[in-house]
């Protein structure tokens, strides 16, 4: 009887593996990890958690330092002259509100999933492995190019202290390699290596340096505000006395300026990459993100208000607007303070660019997608020293040999993609909360080794009569099963009601999932249609395969509005349905409880998706071509390396209702290693097996193992039937809907 069952099971599984191999490959791209997978990884030999030493003040200085770069000293003049005029202050406010939408999403995710990896970690938990890889790979590009570009920008600012670049020491001055035309920048490379060493000393030590540098930068901006405000009140704010009014370029110009200055808020997401090093992440992470973003927005608005009030926007120098404004009033000495502020801003931004990347590499290596080399944590400093050194060397080489100014647009792609997936992740957590988690490899190995050894000892050479005697001897357990069956017969209405509730819940989840997808599609179509200014110019750049370039302008313009209307219809209808749907009750117990909760869901995350999609599309075709090449390289690495070495390759997915019971059982079994453990290999088709993971004579649960047609993998469902004896195994018939 037992041998026959085993043979049929093996033949069934072999046939399924042949027919479902392609489907298994597809499922591998969307497999998701659990929130606390870091705790299992930390128990492995050689793995160690990061030190929790950061406070709210540390997070705030990291966020401000990574956000406020030297760009604000230039953007004020450029955007005011070309787009916003005196309304630049409102442009900064609108951009700050748009950035706050993403900050709200990050704050909730950081509280629920406080581990290293930032957006990569959240995407892996909520969306899937392949999407998480793309986000992690794009963020690598952002931080590497960003740190190199910042280091290159530091050289001319430091040279101003020496009287110009030609006065720098020969070892640090820029040189051109004869015959190649490559301009090397030793000063930039040295600066990258210096800050890399600082980051290797420890998170608390590096955050102290970050705090000092950021404080100097803030004092420089406060000088601009106070001294400029004094001059403005003294002279009557001549910059606002214009015949064109406060909106010389109209509302459209003000909104266009908001799109440009939005990128000056990028950097606060660096705070979430240190989630594993925060003392109290549920409280400190939202405060750190919120305070840092608020301070940056206030400083940006005050600086722009003062500078535009001192000099009419049309007379601002696009390269050095702030120093030129002070020079107009004879304050040439203020240039040294402004230069100091720019240098410290660049230094803080450089540290903020190098800090997150080793932690993202560490998170990807822990998940098996990258070599374990990057997951190593130094025992003394408790930071990923190897990953930090590798990141610093690569960034130093790029800063030394390449002029990365042309690649600066690629820096924004990783952040905007991360912002978008963070908003989508919040929608998934609220409406389609992940209801399956993978068993950790250590737990699977523990049960599988114990079970295989016990099964081979107990059933080898055992006759059918002995098997029957063994099962019959479990009288108490069988009595409980019979009692459960009688209860089901006596109370069919209860079982029917529970089945109906589960069916309604599954239906609601399906509707919510499809509408989340449609919201993203509608946002993409709407942003595409709204971004094409004059469809004829767009059509001329494309091969005339689908649209004839000779069509009249009115037809092309109407086609653009048709796409815009279709995208808006999909977007609004999907958003309306999401608003009417109830949110998943499981969201309350998902991840770590407590902490910040994102308000106004689904409106706030959906608005975040729309804004970030619009900004992504407007980065330009050249930027997207270069980014696509990078993403293609990453996709090949994932397909041929990461996917087959992922920690979830052989994962068994367990319903969340059963996961806690399995963990409790495993902890109890580890405390009593001499007791017997029985686990039965599951069948893959049309069978349900009841297996007792118990310890005689304790109270245990029965696990129902089955593989639904569209599940992520083998799924274990938990059914508590009270006390049962070890070795109790009972097969049921083929379920109707498995």
XYZ file of C-alpha atoms in Angstrom:
738
model
C 0.000 0.000 0.000
C 2.727 2.462 0.922
C 5.016 1.412 -1.954
C 2.204 1.816 -4.448
C 1.424 5.277 -3.197
C 5.075 6.292 -3.398
C 5.499 5.063 -6.947
C 2.393 6.833 -8.140
C 3.531 9.982 -6.435
C 6.951 9.870 -8.055
C 5.536 9.234 -11.495
C 3.092 12.070 -11.052
C 5.823 14.462 -9.987
C 8.066 13.452 -12.852
C 5.347 14.100 -15.379
C 4.574 17.432 -13.835
C 8.168 18.485 -13.950
C 8.288 17.853 -17.652
C 5.056 19.652 -18.488
C 5.412 22.513 -16.056
C 9.095 23.263 -16.508
C 8.456 26.377 -18.547
C 5.857 27.568 -16.049
C 8.326 27.003 -13.210
C 10.798 29.269 -15.007
C 8.161 31.991 -15.287
C 7.274 31.644 -11.600
C 10.927 31.971 -10.641
C 10.937 35.558 -11.915
C 8.168 36.662 -9.518
C 9.023 34.658 -6.408
C 8.997 36.763 -3.269
C 10.926 36.585 -0.018
C 9.639 37.114 3.483
C 10.167 40.194 5.612
C 12.419 38.601 8.215
C 14.676 36.593 5.898
C 17.585 38.634 7.276
C 17.152 36.996 10.671
C 17.597 33.563 9.168
C 20.637 34.714 7.171
C 22.173 36.244 10.229
C 22.245 32.866 11.964
C 24.398 31.274 9.273
C 28.138 30.965 9.873
C 29.965 34.001 8.548
C 26.845 36.175 8.473
C 26.357 38.962 10.953
C 23.883 41.753 11.378
C 24.873 45.387 11.150
C 25.282 47.346 14.358
C 22.245 49.357 15.485
C 23.827 52.679 16.463
C 21.977 55.389 14.520
C 19.544 57.845 16.111
C 17.047 60.328 14.659
C 19.728 63.041 14.557
C 22.103 60.766 12.612
C 19.384 59.870 10.106
C 18.444 63.523 9.668
C 22.007 64.616 8.902
C 22.472 61.688 6.501
C 19.259 62.628 4.709
C 20.073 66.342 4.496
C 23.650 65.695 3.416
C 22.622 63.273 0.672
C 19.843 65.586 -0.564
C 21.332 69.085 -0.535
C 24.118 69.126 -3.078
C 25.864 71.976 -4.807
C 23.113 71.967 -7.433
C 20.990 74.389 -5.428
C 23.748 76.995 -5.814
C 23.245 76.773 -9.596
C 19.601 75.733 -10.086
C 18.350 78.993 -8.593
C 19.742 80.982 -11.508
C 19.032 78.527 -14.326
C 15.413 77.704 -13.493
C 14.515 81.293 -12.575
C 15.892 82.703 -15.865
C 14.450 80.074 -18.196
C 11.266 78.691 -16.649
C 9.797 79.911 -13.368
C 10.899 83.506 -12.805
C 9.994 84.881 -9.349
C 7.618 81.886 -8.919
C 10.645 79.661 -8.310
C 9.749 79.510 -4.616
C 6.394 77.934 -5.473
C 8.181 75.550 -7.842
C 10.336 74.340 -4.955
C 7.222 73.922 -2.797
C 5.391 71.859 -5.426
C 8.460 69.707 -6.004
C 8.808 69.206 -2.251
C 5.202 68.050 -1.984
C 5.763 65.619 -4.878
C 8.869 64.261 -3.140
C 6.883 63.928 0.095
C 4.518 61.488 -1.658
C 7.415 59.106 -2.167
C 8.691 59.826 1.341
C 5.354 58.702 2.824
C 5.576 55.410 0.911
C 9.183 54.864 1.970
C 8.332 55.616 5.603
C 5.671 52.897 5.811
C 7.791 50.319 3.988
C 10.822 51.095 6.148
C 8.741 50.516 9.294
C 7.237 47.249 8.072
C 10.454 45.898 6.529
C 13.377 47.470 8.461
C 16.295 45.778 6.771
C 19.164 46.828 4.514
C 18.458 47.156 0.810
C 15.963 50.023 0.679
C 13.756 49.865 -2.460
C 15.392 46.606 -3.600
C 14.317 44.951 -0.339
C 10.745 46.278 -0.532
C 10.360 45.263 -4.178
C 11.612 41.735 -3.475
C 9.046 41.298 -0.686
C 6.040 42.810 -2.475
C 6.507 42.446 -6.254
C 9.054 39.782 -7.087
C 12.669 38.787 -7.524
C 13.272 39.891 -11.117
C 11.788 43.350 -10.481
C 13.881 43.659 -7.337
C 17.009 42.798 -9.329
C 16.227 45.543 -11.861
C 15.768 48.090 -9.072
C 18.967 47.020 -7.325
C 20.907 47.068 -10.593
C 19.578 50.545 -11.487
C 20.454 51.870 -8.027
C 24.002 50.554 -8.442
C 24.316 52.646 -11.591
C 22.882 55.687 -9.844
C 25.186 55.610 -6.843
C 28.317 54.772 -8.850
C 27.877 57.487 -11.472
C 26.500 59.915 -8.894
C 29.512 59.619 -6.622
C 31.909 59.946 -9.571
C 30.128 63.030 -10.904
C 30.098 64.674 -7.471
C 33.814 63.972 -7.010
C 34.576 65.545 -10.385
C 32.559 68.604 -9.386
C 34.574 68.986 -6.192
C 37.869 69.607 -7.985
C 37.118 73.089 -9.417
C 35.501 74.192 -6.146
C 38.543 73.136 -4.124
C 40.804 74.787 -6.695
C 39.204 78.150 -5.942
C 40.934 78.083 -2.535
C 44.286 77.854 -4.351
C 43.466 80.595 -6.846
C 42.384 78.381 -9.749
C 42.865 74.892 -11.151
C 46.279 75.768 -12.556
C 47.488 76.482 -8.986
C 46.692 73.006 -7.672
C 49.626 70.688 -6.799
C 50.844 68.763 -9.826
C 49.778 65.417 -8.328
C 46.169 66.624 -7.930
C 45.758 68.802 -11.014
C 43.846 67.564 -14.054
C 45.926 66.280 -16.975
C 45.122 65.220 -20.511
C 46.596 61.927 -21.731
C 48.348 62.638 -25.062
C 46.903 60.806 -28.020
C 43.791 59.601 -26.155
C 42.272 62.919 -25.187
C 41.244 61.549 -21.787
C 41.235 64.112 -18.971
C 42.290 62.416 -15.736
C 41.292 63.905 -12.395
C 43.527 62.588 -9.575
C 41.965 64.950 -7.049
C 38.499 63.464 -7.589
C 39.823 59.904 -7.229
C 41.674 60.774 -4.005
C 38.553 62.356 -2.524
C 36.493 59.229 -3.272
C 39.088 57.014 -1.601
C 39.256 59.281 1.483
C 35.514 59.092 2.049
C 35.552 55.356 1.366
C 38.039 54.905 4.208
C 35.835 57.029 6.492
C 32.825 54.843 5.720
C 34.856 51.713 6.523
C 35.584 52.951 10.058
C 32.005 52.365 11.200
C 28.531 53.769 10.710
C 28.644 55.934 13.833
C 32.038 57.404 12.946
C 31.037 58.160 9.367
C 27.704 59.643 10.481
C 29.637 61.959 12.824
C 31.719 63.252 9.910
C 28.535 63.563 7.853
C 26.945 65.605 10.636
C 29.887 68.031 10.795
C 30.028 68.520 7.026
C 26.257 68.923 6.744
C 26.210 71.453 9.593
C 28.748 73.649 7.797
C 26.625 73.506 4.650
C 23.478 74.466 6.569
C 25.291 77.401 8.211
C 26.357 78.609 4.751
C 22.744 78.500 3.558
C 21.587 80.285 6.705
C 24.146 83.003 5.965
C 22.617 83.411 2.500
C 19.142 83.691 4.008
C 20.028 86.086 6.848
C 22.493 88.323 4.998
C 20.399 88.316 1.832
C 17.232 89.033 3.789
C 18.913 92.026 5.453
C 19.962 93.415 2.068
C 16.509 92.772 0.652
C 14.684 94.666 3.391
C 17.256 97.447 3.126
C 16.858 97.888 -0.649
C 13.159 97.114 -0.955
C 13.352 93.726 -2.740
C 13.982 95.172 -6.189
C 13.853 91.733 -7.795
C 10.094 91.533 -7.344
C 9.338 94.955 -8.863
C 8.701 93.663 -12.389
C 6.088 94.662 -14.992
C 5.629 90.997 -15.964
C 4.349 90.114 -12.512
C 5.057 87.088 -10.345
C 4.424 84.539 -13.135
C 6.273 85.828 -16.214
C 6.262 82.369 -17.810
C 2.757 81.486 -16.663
C 1.601 78.544 -14.597
C 3.080 76.119 -17.137
C 6.524 77.626 -16.610
C 6.160 77.305 -12.868
C 5.174 73.613 -13.205
C 8.043 73.002 -15.630
C 10.399 74.506 -13.061
C 8.969 72.123 -10.450
C 9.909 69.196 -12.671
C 13.506 70.440 -12.861
C 14.009 71.260 -9.188
C 12.360 67.969 -8.148
C 15.714 66.264 -8.686
C 17.239 68.455 -5.971
C 15.152 66.450 -3.467
C 16.612 63.109 -4.517
C 18.733 61.640 -1.738
C 16.403 61.198 1.227
C 15.984 57.544 0.242
C 19.568 56.998 1.440
C 18.127 57.064 4.962
C 16.173 53.846 4.378
C 19.298 51.989 3.255
C 20.541 52.231 6.872
C 17.333 50.728 8.332
C 19.235 47.760 9.756
C 21.552 50.112 11.660
C 18.860 52.217 13.362
C 18.239 51.793 17.085
C 14.443 52.077 16.852
C 13.488 51.837 13.154
C 9.698 51.989 13.682
C 10.037 55.398 15.332
C 13.295 56.866 14.018
C 13.071 56.127 10.275
C 9.847 58.076 9.589
C 11.089 60.950 11.749
C 14.483 61.010 10.025
C 12.935 61.009 6.539
C 10.295 63.604 7.404
C 12.594 66.019 9.232
C 15.322 65.825 6.570
C 12.901 66.437 3.698
C 11.152 69.287 5.537
C 14.420 71.070 6.333
C 15.594 70.736 2.723
C 12.321 72.137 1.375
C 12.363 75.117 3.778
C 15.996 75.950 2.993
C 15.404 75.711 -0.776
C 12.380 78.015 -0.609
C 14.063 80.614 1.595
C 17.264 80.728 -0.490
C 15.315 81.125 -3.745
C 13.081 83.811 -2.224
C 16.066 85.859 -1.056
C 18.227 85.576 -4.193
C 15.421 86.408 -6.632
C 14.449 89.369 -4.433
C 17.973 90.806 -4.515
C 18.426 90.720 -8.316
C 15.778 90.553 -11.083
C 15.552 86.988 -12.392
C 16.591 88.039 -15.909
C 19.895 89.446 -14.593
C 20.952 86.370 -12.593
C 24.152 84.624 -13.669
C 23.137 81.049 -14.666
C 26.488 79.639 -13.466
C 27.064 81.514 -10.180
C 23.749 83.189 -9.319
C 24.228 83.491 -5.552
C 27.761 84.893 -5.497
C 26.857 87.279 -8.343
C 23.856 88.544 -6.384
C 26.012 89.338 -3.353
C 28.734 90.873 -5.535
C 26.125 93.294 -6.902
C 25.925 94.794 -3.399
C 29.722 94.862 -2.944
C 29.924 91.767 -0.734
C 32.689 90.027 -2.689
C 34.019 88.423 0.468
C 30.796 86.404 0.696
C 32.146 84.291 -2.158
C 34.449 82.437 0.238
C 31.522 81.481 2.473
C 29.513 80.349 -0.557
C 32.440 78.319 -1.857
C 32.786 76.644 1.541
C 29.094 75.842 1.491
C 29.352 74.361 -2.005
C 32.395 72.248 -1.059
C 30.778 70.880 2.087
C 27.540 70.221 0.189
C 29.453 68.190 -2.386
C 31.362 66.303 0.320
C 28.125 65.391 2.116
C 26.544 64.377 -1.178
C 29.586 62.224 -2.004
C 29.305 60.368 1.298
C 25.560 60.004 0.763
C 26.189 58.422 -2.638
C 28.785 55.896 -1.431
C 26.971 54.919 1.802
C 23.886 53.090 0.388
C 25.506 51.035 -2.373
C 27.467 48.544 -0.207
C 24.309 47.881 1.790
C 22.287 47.170 -1.353
C 25.066 44.865 -2.586
C 25.037 43.167 0.826
C 21.272 42.611 0.673
C 21.499 41.160 -2.852
C 24.356 38.876 -1.834
C 22.405 37.632 1.179
C 19.593 36.673 -1.177
C 22.021 34.732 -3.374
C 21.788 37.071 -6.373
C 25.402 38.236 -6.002
C 28.538 36.514 -4.656
C 28.748 36.188 -0.871
C 31.849 38.381 -0.983
C 29.575 41.434 -0.751
C 27.639 40.036 2.229
C 30.651 39.928 4.526
C 30.463 42.247 7.554
C 33.583 43.262 9.400
C 33.435 42.014 13.002
C 35.153 45.066 14.437
C 33.489 47.927 12.569
C 30.246 46.012 11.846
C 29.891 47.476 8.363
C 30.241 45.782 4.941
C 33.891 46.761 4.502
C 34.555 44.598 1.431
C 31.535 45.980 -0.404
C 32.444 49.531 0.598
C 36.022 49.139 -0.668
C 34.837 47.619 -3.960
C 32.339 50.450 -4.410
C 34.940 53.101 -3.602
C 37.550 51.686 -5.979
C 35.076 51.517 -8.871
C 33.829 55.063 -8.242
C 37.429 56.339 -7.913
C 38.393 54.791 -11.257
C 35.410 56.383 -12.981
C 36.162 59.752 -11.383
C 39.810 59.472 -12.432
C 39.374 58.430 -16.057
C 35.917 59.470 -17.246
C 34.024 62.715 -17.629
C 30.680 61.416 -16.400
C 28.802 64.690 -16.895
C 27.123 63.251 -20.016
C 25.910 60.296 -17.966
C 24.451 62.458 -15.197
C 20.915 61.966 -16.527
C 21.217 58.237 -15.841
C 21.546 58.978 -12.129
C 17.877 59.936 -11.890
C 16.541 56.742 -13.509
C 17.387 54.481 -10.585
C 15.811 56.803 -8.020
C 12.620 57.399 -10.012
C 12.218 53.670 -10.660
C 12.720 53.038 -6.945
C 10.150 55.716 -6.058
C 7.643 54.129 -8.436
C 8.086 50.581 -7.162
C 7.838 51.828 -3.565
C 4.415 53.303 -4.335
C 3.307 50.101 -6.076
C 4.554 48.098 -3.083
C 2.364 50.140 -0.726
C -0.686 49.385 -2.898
C 0.179 45.679 -2.866
C 0.629 45.643 0.914
C -2.746 47.303 1.407
C -4.890 45.455 -1.150
C -3.068 42.219 -2.056
C -1.014 41.532 1.049
C 1.407 38.627 0.379
C -0.238 35.561 1.929
C 2.576 33.092 1.281
C 6.087 33.104 2.676
C 8.989 30.770 1.858
C 10.366 28.448 4.470
C 13.955 29.461 5.276
C 16.573 27.042 3.889
C 17.784 26.205 7.384
C 14.293 25.174 8.470
C 13.693 23.144 5.309
C 17.014 21.369 5.686
C 16.305 20.614 9.327
C 12.942 19.025 8.631
C 13.978 17.288 5.404
C 17.064 15.636 6.904
C 15.189 14.475 9.963
C 12.215 13.315 7.937
C 14.139 11.404 5.258
C 16.226 9.581 7.834
C 13.171 8.719 9.944
C 11.115 7.578 6.959
C 13.891 5.320 5.643
C 14.287 3.713 9.065
C 10.574 3.280 9.765
C 9.210 2.129 6.418
C 12.056 0.153 4.879
C 11.110 -3.503 4.897
C 7.853 -2.835 6.718
C 4.904 -4.954 5.494
C 1.484 -3.598 4.711
C 0.187 -5.299 7.862
C 2.780 -3.501 9.981
C 1.884 -0.200 8.345
C -1.731 -0.757 9.188
C -0.841 -1.667 12.751
C 1.269 1.470 13.077
C -1.534 3.701 11.906
C -4.170 1.880 13.937
C -2.048 2.269 17.058
C -2.553 6.039 16.876
C -6.029 5.714 18.353
C -6.150 9.088 19.961
C -5.104 10.901 16.802
C -7.576 8.941 14.655
C -10.312 9.728 17.135
C -9.562 13.401 16.766
C -9.732 13.147 12.993
C -13.066 11.321 13.209
C -14.331 13.923 15.655
C -13.285 16.664 13.255
C -15.125 14.893 10.428
C -18.252 14.540 12.570
C -18.074 18.204 13.478
C -17.888 19.068 9.793
C -20.951 16.895 9.086
C -22.901 18.336 11.991
C -22.033 21.931 11.067
C -22.081 22.084 7.258
C -23.323 25.674 7.303
C -20.212 26.813 9.151
C -17.942 25.107 6.619
C -19.977 26.527 3.732
C -19.853 30.022 5.197
C -16.083 29.804 5.640
C -15.676 28.600 2.066
C -17.788 31.466 0.779
C -15.749 34.010 2.752
C -12.519 32.614 1.350
C -13.953 32.743 -2.167
C -15.001 36.386 -1.718
C -11.595 37.270 -0.329
C -9.798 35.631 -3.263
C -12.115 37.389 -5.695
C -11.426 40.753 -4.046
C -7.675 40.132 -4.223
C -7.873 39.302 -7.938
C -9.861 42.445 -8.703
C -7.450 44.573 -6.667
C -4.381 43.049 -8.348
C -5.722 43.692 -11.835
C -6.659 47.263 -10.996
C -3.205 47.969 -9.557
C -1.776 46.807 -12.886
C -4.284 48.914 -14.832
C -3.476 52.001 -12.735
C 0.189 51.643 -13.711
C -0.737 51.106 -17.380
C -3.046 54.119 -17.346
C -0.373 56.276 -15.722
C 2.141 55.207 -18.375
C -0.201 55.947 -21.298
C -1.322 59.243 -19.801
C 2.240 60.359 -19.099
C 3.374 59.359 -22.589
C 0.567 61.306 -24.251
C 1.082 64.346 -22.033
C 4.858 64.345 -22.562
C 4.785 64.468 -26.346
C 4.796 68.170 -27.044
C 3.723 68.320 -30.674
C 3.259 64.776 -31.893
C 4.733 65.519 -35.381
C 8.214 66.071 -33.908
C 7.953 62.747 -32.083
C 6.770 60.927 -35.193
C 9.624 62.255 -37.329
C 12.127 60.598 -34.992
C 10.531 57.179 -35.400
C 10.389 54.858 -38.424
C 7.122 55.404 -40.302
C 5.882 51.901 -39.608
C 2.735 52.632 -37.655
C 2.025 56.335 -38.319
C 2.498 58.122 -41.602
C 4.575 61.244 -41.046
C 2.765 62.963 -43.922
C -0.553 62.950 -42.061
C -2.021 66.398 -41.381
C -1.197 68.110 -38.121
C -4.822 68.103 -36.942
C -5.009 64.311 -37.224
C -1.780 63.829 -35.324
C -2.860 66.228 -32.618
C -6.220 64.488 -32.286
C -4.393 61.165 -32.077
C -2.361 62.497 -29.189
C -5.466 63.612 -27.339
C -7.084 60.243 -28.025
C -4.180 58.479 -26.318
C -4.386 60.965 -23.467
C -8.120 60.354 -23.049
C -7.678 56.574 -23.157
C -4.928 56.683 -20.548
C -6.961 59.003 -18.337
C -10.016 56.723 -18.611
C -8.036 53.626 -17.609
C -6.303 55.521 -14.822
C -9.453 57.058 -13.309
C -11.598 53.916 -13.591
C -8.943 51.717 -11.951
C -8.382 54.242 -9.198
C -12.136 54.447 -8.572
C -12.431 50.672 -8.253
C -9.470 50.551 -5.871
C -11.097 53.259 -3.769
C -14.321 51.254 -3.514
C -12.576 47.995 -2.587
C -11.897 47.069 1.010
C -8.254 46.820 1.985
C -6.830 43.452 3.002
C -7.250 42.685 6.689
C -3.920 40.847 6.667
C -2.113 44.169 6.224
C -2.342 44.802 9.961
C -0.163 41.786 10.790
C 2.198 41.921 7.800
C 5.833 42.573 8.636
C 6.744 44.506 11.756
C 3.772 46.020 13.523
C 3.676 49.632 14.636
C 5.316 52.649 13.105
C 4.202 55.009 10.363
C 1.176 54.294 8.153
C 0.949 55.979 4.759
C -2.189 58.184 4.628
C -4.716 58.645 1.817
C -4.258 55.232 0.218
C -4.792 54.650 -2.722
C -4.706 58.317 -3.799
C -1.263 59.185 -2.479
C 0.648 56.162 -3.921
C -1.201 56.481 -7.243
C -0.294 60.164 -7.513
C 3.296 59.199 -6.758
C 3.243 56.631 -9.585
C 1.873 59.179 -12.058
C 4.402 61.905 -11.172
C 7.417 59.595 -11.261
C 6.300 58.012 -14.544
C 5.983 61.458 -16.113
C 9.467 62.430 -14.926
C 10.952 59.145 -16.176
C 9.537 59.648 -19.657
C 10.876 63.200 -19.841
C 14.487 62.190 -19.141
C 15.153 62.005 -22.881
C 15.677 59.300 -25.472
C 19.477 59.427 -25.182
C 19.367 58.757 -21.459
C 16.991 55.844 -21.938
C 19.172 54.258 -24.623
C 22.173 54.293 -22.291
C 20.092 53.051 -19.345
C 18.601 50.267 -21.462
C 22.075 48.961 -22.285
C 22.932 48.878 -18.584
C 19.648 47.154 -17.697
C 20.168 44.592 -20.463
C 23.573 43.703 -19.028
C 21.962 43.328 -15.626
C 19.187 41.128 -17.021
C 21.750 38.762 -18.566
C 23.639 38.518 -15.273
C 20.408 37.724 -13.437
C 19.257 35.082 -15.927
C 22.590 33.244 -16.099
C 23.804 33.762 -12.517
C 21.413 35.234 -9.987
C 18.241 33.296 -10.812
C 19.843 29.872 -10.425
C 21.732 30.837 -7.242
C 18.886 32.587 -5.471
C 18.081 31.455 -1.947
C 14.511 30.844 -3.144
C 15.420 28.301 -5.838
C 14.076 25.356 -3.840
C 11.857 27.325 -1.486
C 8.606 25.846 -0.222
C 5.954 28.542 0.154
C 3.842 28.379 3.284
C 0.637 30.252 4.032
C 1.157 32.992 6.572
C -1.384 31.341 8.866
C 0.858 28.286 9.020
C 4.238 30.009 9.169
C 4.065 30.950 12.853
C 3.099 27.385 13.807
C 6.031 25.950 11.854
C 8.471 28.346 13.503
C 7.140 27.491 16.946
C 7.378 23.777 16.186
C 10.906 24.098 14.835
C 12.049 25.994 17.921
C 10.512 23.337 20.158
C 12.104 20.525 18.166
C 15.537 22.126 18.329
C 15.254 22.238 22.105
C 14.501 18.460 22.107
C 16.738 17.035 19.358
C 16.270 13.425 20.534
C 12.546 13.323 19.665
C 11.142 11.847 16.455
C 10.125 14.068 13.555
C 8.053 12.889 10.594
C 7.665 14.831 7.345
C 6.175 13.326 4.207
C 7.236 14.406 0.739
C 4.283 16.074 -0.960
C 2.664 15.045 -4.194
C 2.446 17.608 -6.915
C -0.905 16.701 -8.481
C -4.423 16.072 -7.188
C -3.623 14.893 -3.685
C -3.737 16.327 -0.219
C -1.533 14.932 2.547
C -1.987 15.501 6.254
C 1.353 15.421 8.056
C 2.041 15.831 11.746
C 5.097 17.957 12.580
C 4.861 17.069 16.247
C 6.885 15.845 19.188
C 5.445 12.982 21.200
C 3.451 13.505 23.279
C 2.936 17.243 22.731
C 0.050 19.081 21.159
C 0.760 19.692 17.490
C -0.835 20.805 14.257
C -1.622 19.027 11.038
C -0.288 20.482 7.806
C -2.184 20.243 4.550
C 0.329 20.188 1.690
C -0.955 20.962 -1.752
C 0.080 22.745 -4.924
C -2.586 25.041 -6.378
C -2.433 25.471 -10.119
C -1.162 29.050 -10.094
C 0.742 29.098 -6.809
C 4.303 30.341 -6.507
C 5.448 26.877 -5.448
C 4.607 24.068 -3.036
C 2.207 25.537 -0.489
C 1.594 24.336 3.055
C -1.672 25.162 4.754
C -2.153 24.678 8.470
C -5.124 23.009 10.114
C -5.149 22.627 13.883
C -6.719 19.352 14.993
C -5.453 19.229 18.543
C -3.178 16.589 20.017
C -1.791 13.960 17.646
C 0.880 11.317 17.809
C 4.079 11.347 15.760
C 3.984 9.491 12.490
C 0.270 10.003 11.938
C -0.224 10.341 8.198
C -3.568 10.402 6.449
C -4.251 10.841 2.744
C -7.470 12.353 1.500
C -8.984 12.125 -1.935
C -8.331 14.437 -4.842
C -9.565 17.916 -3.968
C -11.940 19.487 -6.406
C -10.196 22.850 -6.531
C -6.512 22.240 -5.944
